[in-house]
XYZ file of C-alpha atoms in Angstrom:
660
model
C 22.921 14.483 88.539
C 24.194 17.008 85.977
C 24.361 14.383 83.241
C 20.876 13.195 83.994
C 19.659 16.771 83.981
C 21.292 17.422 80.612
C 19.667 14.419 78.996
C 16.331 15.171 80.636
C 16.408 18.703 79.282
C 17.057 17.421 75.674
C 19.897 19.837 75.424
C 21.975 17.103 73.775
C 20.234 14.490 71.604
C 21.857 11.552 69.864
C 20.160 10.159 66.710
C 21.311 6.745 65.453
C 22.077 6.509 61.742
C 19.180 4.112 61.113
C 16.671 6.544 62.603
C 15.571 10.142 62.263
C 14.411 12.705 64.782
C 11.126 14.596 64.583
C 11.502 17.904 66.465
C 8.613 19.269 68.476
C 8.901 22.843 69.941
C 7.373 23.123 73.357
C 7.631 26.850 74.137
C 9.441 30.052 73.216
C 7.310 30.962 70.183
C 3.690 31.647 69.274
C 1.395 28.709 68.907
C 0.153 27.524 65.510
C -3.016 29.153 64.336
C -3.785 26.479 61.707
C -2.261 23.287 60.460
C 0.060 20.878 62.143
C 3.591 21.780 60.960
C 5.233 24.955 62.260
C 6.742 26.393 59.111
C 7.744 29.645 60.934
C 9.147 28.140 64.082
C 5.896 28.190 66.023
C 5.230 25.843 68.853
C 4.529 22.423 67.372
C 6.122 19.909 65.037
C 8.927 21.355 63.024
C 9.210 20.449 59.299
C 12.868 19.425 59.360
C 14.031 15.982 60.464
C 17.220 15.215 62.327
C 19.603 12.680 60.779
C 22.094 10.512 62.677
C 24.517 12.172 65.160
C 24.555 14.571 68.145
C 22.247 17.526 68.098
C 22.173 20.456 70.600
C 19.109 22.334 71.767
C 18.148 24.901 74.342
C 17.325 22.981 77.487
C 13.701 21.946 77.966
C 12.549 23.875 74.855
C 12.317 20.984 72.339
C 11.293 17.378 72.344
C 12.844 15.000 69.808
C 10.872 11.938 68.658
C 13.174 9.236 67.362
C 11.515 7.156 64.614
C 12.636 4.572 62.090
C 13.578 5.433 58.547
C 10.851 4.569 56.058
C 12.001 1.506 54.134
C 10.105 0.200 51.091
C 11.177 -3.349 50.131
C 12.163 -4.220 46.581
C 9.148 -4.600 44.309
C 6.708 -2.888 46.667
C 5.005 0.465 46.860
C 4.389 2.872 49.736
C 1.398 5.196 50.027
C 1.319 8.637 51.596
C -1.246 10.235 53.837
C -0.556 13.949 54.467
C -1.750 15.298 57.810
C -1.272 18.941 56.878
C -1.688 20.963 53.715
C -4.330 22.610 51.608
C -7.811 21.226 51.475
C -8.860 19.003 48.590
C -11.081 20.667 46.016
C -14.581 19.518 45.167
C -14.512 16.169 43.394
C -10.851 15.665 44.167
C -10.082 12.293 45.764
C -6.303 12.500 46.211
C -3.860 15.230 46.994
C -1.998 16.701 44.056
C 1.618 15.829 43.419
C 4.073 18.630 44.071
C 7.533 18.812 42.604
C 9.193 19.100 46.001
C 8.221 15.557 46.963
C 7.538 14.385 50.500
C 11.015 14.205 52.055
C 10.977 17.976 52.579
C 7.802 18.751 54.469
C 8.351 22.520 54.367
C 8.805 22.556 50.594
C 5.739 20.344 50.212
C 3.545 22.707 52.173
C 4.951 25.851 50.565
C 4.339 24.356 47.085
C 0.652 23.918 47.858
C 0.626 20.327 48.881
C -2.734 19.023 49.962
C -3.718 16.972 52.958
C -5.184 13.496 52.796
C -4.236 10.512 50.627
C -1.743 11.508 47.989
C -1.456 10.765 44.286
C 2.272 10.320 44.684
C 3.641 6.969 45.745
C 6.989 5.936 47.196
C 9.098 3.405 45.355
C 11.489 0.924 46.935
C 14.326 2.275 49.047
C 14.984 4.018 52.389
C 13.566 7.474 52.939
C 13.991 10.065 55.721
C 10.453 11.370 56.001
C 8.830 13.522 58.616
C 6.229 11.031 59.834
C 4.541 13.734 61.873
C 3.447 15.309 58.569
C 3.177 12.168 56.470
C 1.882 8.751 57.458
C 3.502 6.186 55.197
C 1.523 3.012 54.603
C 3.429 -0.080 53.488
C 2.491 -3.737 53.236
C 4.243 -4.468 56.531
C 3.351 -1.456 58.704
C 2.291 2.172 59.024
C 4.972 4.765 59.661
C 3.324 7.599 61.634
C 3.686 9.717 64.736
C 1.096 10.662 67.349
C -1.881 9.326 65.421
C -5.228 9.699 67.110
C -7.608 6.795 67.280
C -9.839 8.362 64.640
C -6.926 9.119 62.368
C -5.507 5.684 63.011
C -8.819 4.123 61.906
C -8.725 6.158 58.694
C -5.187 5.005 57.917
C -6.030 1.393 58.655
C -9.080 1.528 56.378
C -6.872 2.974 53.678
C -4.464 0.060 54.152
C -7.281 -2.501 53.898
C -8.486 -0.995 50.625
C -4.971 -1.104 49.223
C -4.601 -4.704 50.336
C -7.823 -5.693 48.552
C -6.569 -4.010 45.395
C -3.132 -5.614 45.752
C -1.963 -2.021 45.779
C 1.381 -2.576 47.473
C 2.634 -4.507 44.433
C 3.139 -3.170 40.924
C 0.769 -4.265 38.171
C 2.307 -7.200 36.310
C 0.632 -8.360 33.081
C 1.689 -11.417 31.179
C 2.576 -13.699 34.064
C 0.881 -15.760 36.695
C 0.410 -12.648 38.815
C -2.259 -11.367 36.447
C -4.085 -14.671 35.932
C -5.681 -14.653 39.387
C -7.425 -11.358 38.698
C -8.973 -12.290 35.357
C -12.691 -11.594 35.459
C -13.470 -13.442 32.225
C -13.132 -17.083 33.266
C -14.081 -18.559 29.908
C -11.281 -20.545 28.386
C -10.876 -21.915 24.875
C -8.401 -24.384 23.502
C -6.611 -21.701 21.502
C -6.261 -19.284 24.437
C -3.271 -18.873 26.713
C -4.578 -18.381 30.271
C -1.860 -15.772 30.817
C -2.748 -13.873 27.647
C -4.623 -11.015 29.302
C -4.780 -7.241 29.321
C -5.585 -4.657 31.964
C -8.545 -2.283 31.884
C -7.819 0.775 33.998
C -10.436 2.670 35.986
C -9.339 6.112 37.213
C -10.847 7.270 40.520
C -9.669 10.886 40.462
C -9.773 13.784 38.072
C -12.550 15.449 36.054
C -15.650 13.374 35.531
C -16.860 12.105 32.157
C -19.630 13.836 30.201
C -23.064 12.302 30.838
C -23.259 10.570 27.454
C -19.857 8.869 27.738
C -19.167 5.557 29.431
C -15.463 5.264 28.594
C -12.799 7.929 28.909
C -10.940 8.678 25.682
C -7.272 8.061 25.144
C -5.019 10.961 26.129
C -1.315 11.533 26.579
C -0.171 8.537 24.524
C 2.403 10.462 22.478
C 5.911 9.856 23.915
C 7.215 12.884 22.040
C 5.104 15.213 24.172
C 6.747 14.878 27.581
C 4.346 17.304 29.238
C 1.325 15.083 28.598
C 2.799 11.599 28.130
C 1.646 9.777 31.246
C 3.366 6.470 30.421
C 0.355 4.224 30.940
C -1.121 6.171 33.888
C 2.120 6.068 35.879
C 2.593 9.839 35.678
C -0.602 11.161 37.180
C 0.147 14.848 36.672
C 0.867 14.299 32.963
C -2.338 12.332 32.628
C -4.365 15.145 34.126
C -2.557 17.790 32.088
C -3.434 15.816 28.950
C -7.116 16.070 29.842
C -7.541 12.644 31.365
C -10.895 11.871 32.945
C -11.927 9.629 35.761
C -13.788 6.472 34.941
C -13.005 3.373 32.909
C -10.368 4.154 30.335
C -10.377 3.228 26.663
C -6.631 2.692 26.753
C -5.610 -0.681 28.143
C -2.449 -2.119 29.634
C -0.676 -4.922 27.826
C 2.225 -7.129 28.891
C 4.612 -5.405 31.269
C 5.097 -4.066 34.802
C 3.397 -0.845 35.844
C 3.820 1.166 39.077
C 0.339 2.512 39.516
C -1.132 4.265 42.506
C -3.990 1.887 43.237
C -5.890 4.669 45.029
C -5.776 6.632 41.795
C -6.440 3.848 39.347
C -7.509 0.221 39.656
C -6.835 -2.475 37.098
C -9.190 -5.212 35.974
C -7.773 -8.114 34.021
C -9.660 -9.432 31.001
C -8.697 -11.767 28.225
C -7.552 -10.589 24.880
C -9.967 -11.039 22.015
C -9.030 -13.781 19.573
C -10.615 -13.846 16.139
C -10.026 -17.440 15.015
C -9.228 -18.518 11.495
C -12.455 -18.952 9.556
C -14.126 -15.987 11.220
C -14.037 -12.205 11.269
C -14.813 -9.887 14.145
C -17.455 -7.224 13.609
C -16.877 -4.397 16.083
C -19.822 -2.733 17.736
C -18.215 0.273 19.410
C -19.796 2.044 22.387
C -17.166 4.723 22.275
C -15.996 7.359 19.824
C -17.284 10.196 17.797
C -20.336 9.959 15.603
C -19.366 8.802 12.119
C -20.912 9.172 8.670
C -23.018 6.311 7.336
C -20.977 4.043 5.029
C -23.613 1.366 4.390
C -24.739 2.731 1.015
C -28.066 3.868 -0.374
C -29.489 0.363 -0.826
C -29.125 -0.577 2.831
C -31.793 0.741 5.171
C -31.307 -1.401 8.270
C -28.852 0.836 10.099
C -25.589 2.655 9.711
C -22.076 1.422 9.247
C -19.339 3.786 10.366
C -15.616 4.092 9.895
C -13.368 2.251 12.288
C -12.827 4.279 15.465
C -16.289 5.800 15.454
C -19.259 4.860 17.553
C -21.473 2.191 16.001
C -20.909 -0.863 13.806
C -17.568 -0.619 12.085
C -17.605 -1.047 8.348
C -14.342 -2.975 8.236
C -14.303 -6.199 10.279
C -11.300 -7.475 12.193
C -9.493 -10.255 10.382
C -8.251 -13.383 12.203
C -5.762 -12.486 14.905
C -5.346 -11.472 18.541
C -6.485 -8.044 19.705
C -6.035 -6.050 22.930
C -9.622 -4.904 22.685
C -11.324 -3.157 25.594
C -14.600 -5.028 25.847
C -16.025 -2.231 28.039
C -15.672 0.126 25.080
C -17.436 -2.201 22.658
C -17.898 -5.795 21.687
C -16.609 -7.970 18.909
C -19.238 -10.134 17.273
C -17.645 -13.180 15.667
C -19.072 -14.060 12.275
C -18.035 -17.326 10.582
C -16.688 -16.904 7.074
C -16.395 -20.618 6.368
C -19.435 -22.659 5.451
C -21.507 -23.607 8.471
C -24.370 -26.061 8.670
C -27.740 -25.459 10.292
C -29.616 -28.629 11.214
C -33.376 -28.681 11.724
C -33.239 -31.564 14.176
C -33.815 -31.852 17.906
C -31.302 -34.640 18.350
C -28.358 -32.913 16.664
C -26.853 -29.538 17.529
C -23.628 -28.258 16.017
C -20.767 -26.905 18.099
C -21.537 -23.309 17.075
C -24.953 -23.578 18.821
C -26.655 -21.480 16.159
C -29.208 -24.252 15.570
C -29.884 -25.341 19.146
C -33.475 -24.067 18.916
C -34.258 -25.708 15.566
C -36.325 -28.866 15.150
C -37.745 -30.920 12.262
C -40.224 -29.155 9.974
C -43.761 -30.461 10.505
C -45.433 -31.030 7.096
C -48.950 -31.836 5.924
C -48.762 -33.770 2.670
C -51.217 -33.844 -0.191
C -52.584 -37.176 1.040
C -53.068 -35.814 4.603
C -50.040 -37.382 6.243
C -48.135 -35.306 8.806
C -44.473 -36.292 8.606
C -41.528 -34.532 10.233
C -38.781 -33.572 7.798
C -35.204 -33.075 9.040
C -33.195 -30.523 7.083
C -29.627 -29.352 6.774
C -28.775 -26.005 5.209
C -25.233 -24.997 4.322
C -24.731 -21.215 4.631
C -21.815 -18.936 3.822
C -21.313 -15.287 4.815
C -18.988 -13.079 2.790
C -16.567 -11.482 5.249
C -17.088 -8.107 3.567
C -20.827 -8.383 4.234
C -20.445 -9.561 7.832
C -20.983 -6.018 9.250
C -24.238 -5.760 7.286
C -25.477 -9.016 8.809
C -24.582 -7.907 12.327
C -26.120 -4.478 11.810
C -29.360 -6.064 10.624
C -29.712 -8.983 13.048
C -27.329 -8.305 15.926
C -25.772 -11.792 15.865
C -25.957 -15.020 13.908
C -28.132 -16.881 16.389
C -30.780 -14.184 16.265
C -30.586 -14.338 12.465
C -31.221 -18.099 12.537
C -34.029 -18.023 15.100
C -35.916 -14.981 13.862
C -35.432 -15.171 10.095
C -33.998 -18.362 8.652
C -36.098 -20.786 10.684
C -39.486 -19.241 9.728
C -38.433 -18.772 6.105
C -37.124 -22.311 5.561
C -39.975 -23.946 7.482
C -42.613 -22.076 5.476
C -41.003 -23.032 2.166
C -41.016 -26.752 2.926
C -44.495 -26.639 4.420
C -45.702 -25.198 1.094
C -43.769 -27.840 -0.810
C -45.172 -30.637 1.341
C -48.762 -29.661 0.532
C -48.154 -30.320 -3.178
C -46.670 -33.812 -2.702
C -47.919 -37.116 -1.404
C -45.905 -38.937 1.201
C -44.524 -41.382 -1.337
C -43.646 -38.528 -3.694
C -41.757 -36.845 -0.878
C -39.765 -40.015 -0.454
C -39.213 -40.815 -4.118
C -38.658 -37.259 -5.397
C -36.368 -36.127 -2.602
C -33.468 -35.347 -4.947
C -35.605 -33.190 -7.247
C -37.210 -31.376 -4.292
C -33.790 -30.780 -2.784
C -32.376 -29.368 -6.025
C -35.380 -27.117 -6.578
C -35.230 -25.844 -2.987
C -31.566 -24.918 -3.394
C -32.384 -22.838 -6.463
C -35.544 -21.236 -5.076
C -34.098 -20.171 -1.737
C -30.833 -18.713 -3.011
C -32.521 -15.425 -3.811
C -34.222 -15.304 -0.418
C -30.940 -15.841 1.400
C -29.218 -13.245 -0.780
C -31.758 -10.674 0.387
C -30.258 -11.070 3.867
C -26.646 -10.806 2.640
C -26.230 -14.572 2.944
C -25.067 -17.154 0.432
C -26.986 -20.434 0.351
C -24.590 -23.196 -0.639
C -26.799 -26.257 -0.428
C -30.032 -27.655 0.981
C -30.014 -31.246 2.226
C -33.262 -33.074 2.984
C -33.457 -35.984 5.383
C -35.962 -38.834 5.350
C -39.460 -37.764 6.463
C -40.623 -39.752 9.450
C -43.626 -39.827 11.720
C -44.020 -38.704 15.270
C -43.951 -41.842 17.411
C -46.401 -40.346 19.866
C -49.490 -40.052 17.625
C -51.592 -42.145 15.214
C -50.390 -40.228 12.197
C -46.864 -41.271 12.956
C -47.939 -44.929 13.136
C -49.654 -44.681 9.749
C -46.552 -43.157 8.260
C -44.492 -45.975 9.697
C -46.931 -48.475 8.129
C -46.539 -46.838 4.714
C -42.791 -46.824 5.086
C -42.812 -50.515 6.117
C -44.891 -51.401 3.060
C -42.473 -49.536 0.836
C -39.610 -51.346 2.501
C -41.293 -54.742 1.979
C -41.995 -53.878 -1.629
C -38.429 -52.875 -2.131
C -37.213 -56.050 -0.422
C -39.349 -58.162 -2.779
C -38.047 -56.248 -5.762
C -34.531 -56.671 -4.570
C -35.120 -60.413 -4.148
C -36.337 -60.645 -7.741
C -33.325 -58.730 -8.895
C -31.189 -61.023 -6.774
C -32.619 -64.111 -8.436
C -32.052 -62.578 -11.875
C -28.554 -61.723 -10.904
C -27.980 -65.234 -9.588
C -29.261 -66.699 -12.860
C -26.976 -64.443 -14.841
C -24.193 -65.332 -12.467
C -24.771 -69.051 -13.150
C -24.609 -68.433 -16.898
C -21.510 -66.365 -16.435
C -20.024 -69.094 -14.248
C -20.631 -71.735 -16.962
C -19.128 -69.470 -19.578
C -16.230 -68.846 -17.260
C -15.621 -72.549 -16.699
C -15.719 -73.220 -20.456
C -13.278 -70.403 -20.968
C -11.081 -71.824 -18.217
C -11.178 -75.293 -19.834
C -10.281 -73.804 -23.194
C -7.557 -71.889 -21.537
C -6.094 -75.038 -20.017
C -5.787 -76.811 -23.465
C -5.141 -73.630 -25.348
C -1.382 -74.270 -25.378
C -1.746 -77.684 -27.034
C -4.314 -76.358 -29.503
C -2.030 -73.522 -30.367
C 0.955 -75.854 -30.857
C -1.063 -78.240 -33.097
C -2.426 -75.370 -35.165
C 1.085 -74.013 -35.572
C 2.434 -77.487 -36.590
C -0.352 -77.833 -39.167
C 0.506 -74.462 -40.584
C 4.221 -75.344 -40.589
C 3.591 -78.666 -42.447
C 1.262 -76.955 -44.881
C 3.803 -74.236 -45.518
C 6.597 -76.841 -45.939
C 4.450 -78.872 -48.431
C 3.612 -75.747 -50.355
C 7.284 -74.858 -50.385
C 8.250 -78.382 -51.571
C 5.627 -78.315 -54.318
C 6.776 -74.922 -55.396
C 10.423 -76.082 -55.357
C 9.601 -79.293 -57.300
C 7.561 -77.359 -59.796
C 10.383 -74.937 -60.307
C 12.907 -77.800 -60.541
C 10.742 -79.617 -63.101
C 10.449 -76.461 -65.101
C 14.209 -76.012 -64.938
C 14.785 -79.680 -65.943
C 12.318 -79.387 -68.829
C 13.943 -76.202 -69.980
C 17.432 -77.743 -69.671
C 16.309 -80.952 -71.378
C 14.681 -79.072 -74.191
C 17.771 -76.950 -74.593
C 19.998 -80.046 -74.546
C 17.775 -81.819 -77.040
C 17.854 -78.903 -79.404
C 21.610 -78.631 -78.948
C 22.128 -82.318 -79.656
C 19.878 -82.159 -82.663
C 21.841 -79.245 -83.990
C 25.159 -80.897 -83.207
C 23.987 -84.219 -84.691
C 22.744 -82.630 -87.786
C 26.051 -80.791 -88.195
C 28.136 -83.913 -87.594
C 25.962 -86.004 -89.894
C 26.418 -83.541 -92.639
C 30.156 -83.426 -92.071
C 30.391 -87.189 -91.827
C 28.395 -87.589 -94.980
C 30.739 -85.282 -96.822
C 33.846 -87.037 -95.494
C 32.345 -90.442 -96.208
C 31.524 -89.502 -99.681
C 35.069 -88.304 -100.257
C 36.585 -91.385 -98.710
C 34.228 -93.619 -100.674
C 35.300 -92.002 -103.826
C 38.910 -92.499 -102.854
C 38.338 -96.107 -101.866
C 36.400 -96.722 -104.996
C 39.236 -95.321 -106.919
C 41.593 -97.525 -104.983
C 39.329 -100.488 -105.465
C 39.273 -99.874 -109.051
C 43.013 -99.824 -108.941
C 43.401 -102.757 -106.603
C 41.438 -105.828 -107.204
C 41.548 -109.251 -105.702
C 43.533 -110.130 -102.551
C 45.726 -107.184 -102.641
C 42.779 -104.905 -102.578
C 41.340 -106.672 -99.540
C 44.599 -106.410 -97.610
C 44.960 -102.773 -98.487
C 41.525 -102.127 -97.078
C 42.294 -103.954 -93.837
C 45.491 -102.015 -93.382
C 43.744 -98.769 -93.826
C 41.067 -99.711 -91.333
C 43.626 -100.862 -88.807
C 45.558 -97.671 -89.105
C 42.434 -95.624 -88.542
C 41.536 -97.723 -85.502
C 45.040 -97.234 -84.058
C 44.849 -93.515 -84.585
C 41.467 -93.396 -82.883
C 42.797 -95.208 -79.810
C 45.812 -92.952 -79.639
C 43.763 -89.818 -79.836
C 41.369 -91.047 -77.181
C 38.387 -91.257 -79.406
C 37.739 -94.841 -78.372
C 37.528 -95.621 -74.608
C 39.138 -98.768 -73.258
C 35.942 -99.412 -71.262
C 32.959 -99.702 -73.559
C 30.335 -97.016 -73.281
C 26.777 -96.791 -74.490
C 26.391 -93.846 -76.840
C 23.019 -92.203 -77.333
C 22.018 -90.548 -80.531
C 22.259 -91.334 -84.224
C 25.915 -90.477 -84.505
C 28.169 -92.229 -81.984
C 31.397 -90.413 -83.054
C 34.221 -91.172 -85.480
C 35.717 -94.020 -83.465
C 32.432 -95.899 -83.234
C 31.795 -95.363 -86.902
C 35.222 -96.682 -87.791
C 34.767 -99.712 -85.527
C 31.414 -100.402 -87.091
C 32.891 -100.197 -90.558
C 35.622 -102.626 -89.595
C 33.153 -105.061 -88.160
C 30.964 -104.770 -91.181
C 33.873 -105.514 -93.417
C 34.652 -108.713 -91.594
C 31.067 -109.752 -91.597
C 30.717 -109.075 -95.262
C 33.763 -111.163 -95.960
C 32.340 -114.045 -94.035
C 28.875 -113.836 -95.446
C 29.428 -113.004 -99.035
C 32.872 -114.246 -99.821
C 34.673 -110.897 -99.464
C 33.945 -109.368 -102.789
C 35.237 -105.963 -103.365
C 31.848 -104.546 -103.972
C 30.558 -105.726 -100.633
C 33.520 -104.242 -98.767
C 33.047 -101.119 -100.675
C 29.441 -100.844 -99.770
C 30.192 -101.697 -96.155
C 32.827 -99.041 -95.985
C 30.377 -96.538 -97.368
C 28.142 -97.136 -94.360
C 25.407 -99.049 -96.040
C 24.035 -102.125 -94.304
C 23.443 -105.134 -96.419
C 19.993 -106.323 -96.752
C 19.245 -108.633 -93.854
C 17.120 -110.774 -96.025
C 19.679 -111.224 -98.793
């Protein structure tokens, strides 16, 4: 009975290590006059908590409520609802953060902590918190003590709001966790579905001025620790820096952020991509008023410096930007050539020309054709802000300015031409239109590159269109007939060419033989000419040699004749002397001996050949002369009786008279 009495009187209380005890004083002190926590020991809930172990009290004076430790799982957040503290000020949505934290209820209250939902959050871990003072809301449960039905409803509503905002999890940007919350569902081929940013809306703090829709950036300097709020994670620093409630100009990029979702919510939007071939003209709804930078010659609005409110003078070049589309918009302007087609059937991917159709003309001869057009336009990227400032966007420029201007020009041109002239002079009309409209486009800060005219055609639904089709069919038939005539002429020329070709081919086939024969003829001709030339030269050489030989022989003969004559005369004189001395038979024998000796000497000296030879010329040599003399001597002896006179005359080389 004593043990039961001791435990019933709470004189000895055991607290397990995984729990804490909340002490409630029942009597022995004044009652609380205000609040819930007895900071001065009054009757009521005491601020301190009891940790694990045995605790001793005066019997029946205290009641100890054993509760679980507050555990926040890894990667989750816990929210605090204070049941006691100062009242919230006007416009204040959450209780201010105090340096003492929430694990010491007494310090919290003494530091001026406020009741209600708190700006402070609890990160992962196990915490010994007085749940009589603080109700802790987690994703799994609510840690609280002695909550009334009304208070319990308030806490549950708070938990539902946090669940809708995914408030029990940190903000993760750059992964699949952020994709589900993207409000901009448009997707392009060059966009990463996870490439998003977070736009923060603050629900506590001073309100924005009436003329502002976006709160300015504050506390983004890490060097200033008093005001650097580290992307809204330090609420006190944010407020000290002058942060305002409302949608913030500063955005969250890739990373993980532990934000109190009662203080600030996050909306995911896609980053702005300025593709290659375009620039982004910023129309800012936020910032200070800037000076006009458009120049004196521009009277269609103001251009301001980047960062000011209005149309920025400098466009954004191709790239990816973490641009807060609630603070402004980026108007894409193509900087490459783009084509506008005045045709109902064709619309380009940029959709600028989706409202354009063929230009309805009235020609000089009262036809009403439809003329399709294509206009190639270029916008200088430095002039893109001027175009946006003047027209708002490119589609409005096309619909409200270019379409009326181009249509009127070609309507005026059509009235000066017949239908056939429109068809036949299309190139000249096109060239003239390109020149004429360049100045008009330049007045709107545009560059006209080229004007392309299609074939005028009729409207199939009316009589005028049928007449135009008839004219076009007649022109086609006329052209077909002309082409047939040209075809026949070409075929005739082709036949002539074919005959010439075949003759050339035939000549080509025998060309080798003709070439060989012509070469042989030339060779024979050259050989004959060479032979004639050689014979002529040889004849000339022979004639020259013969003439030289003749002259030589004449000279030699004349010399020998003279010498022979002299010798003969001397010998004749000697013989005559001998004859005078020798007469009769003795003289004859003496003569024969002398002749025989001369003949022998001639043979020995080689003057007379053993084989007879025919000698040309008047003088046949000494041997022949001697032989002739000897023969003459014998003949004279036989014919005339061998008188000394006859032998003498024969020896002297004189021939007897053949008639004697």
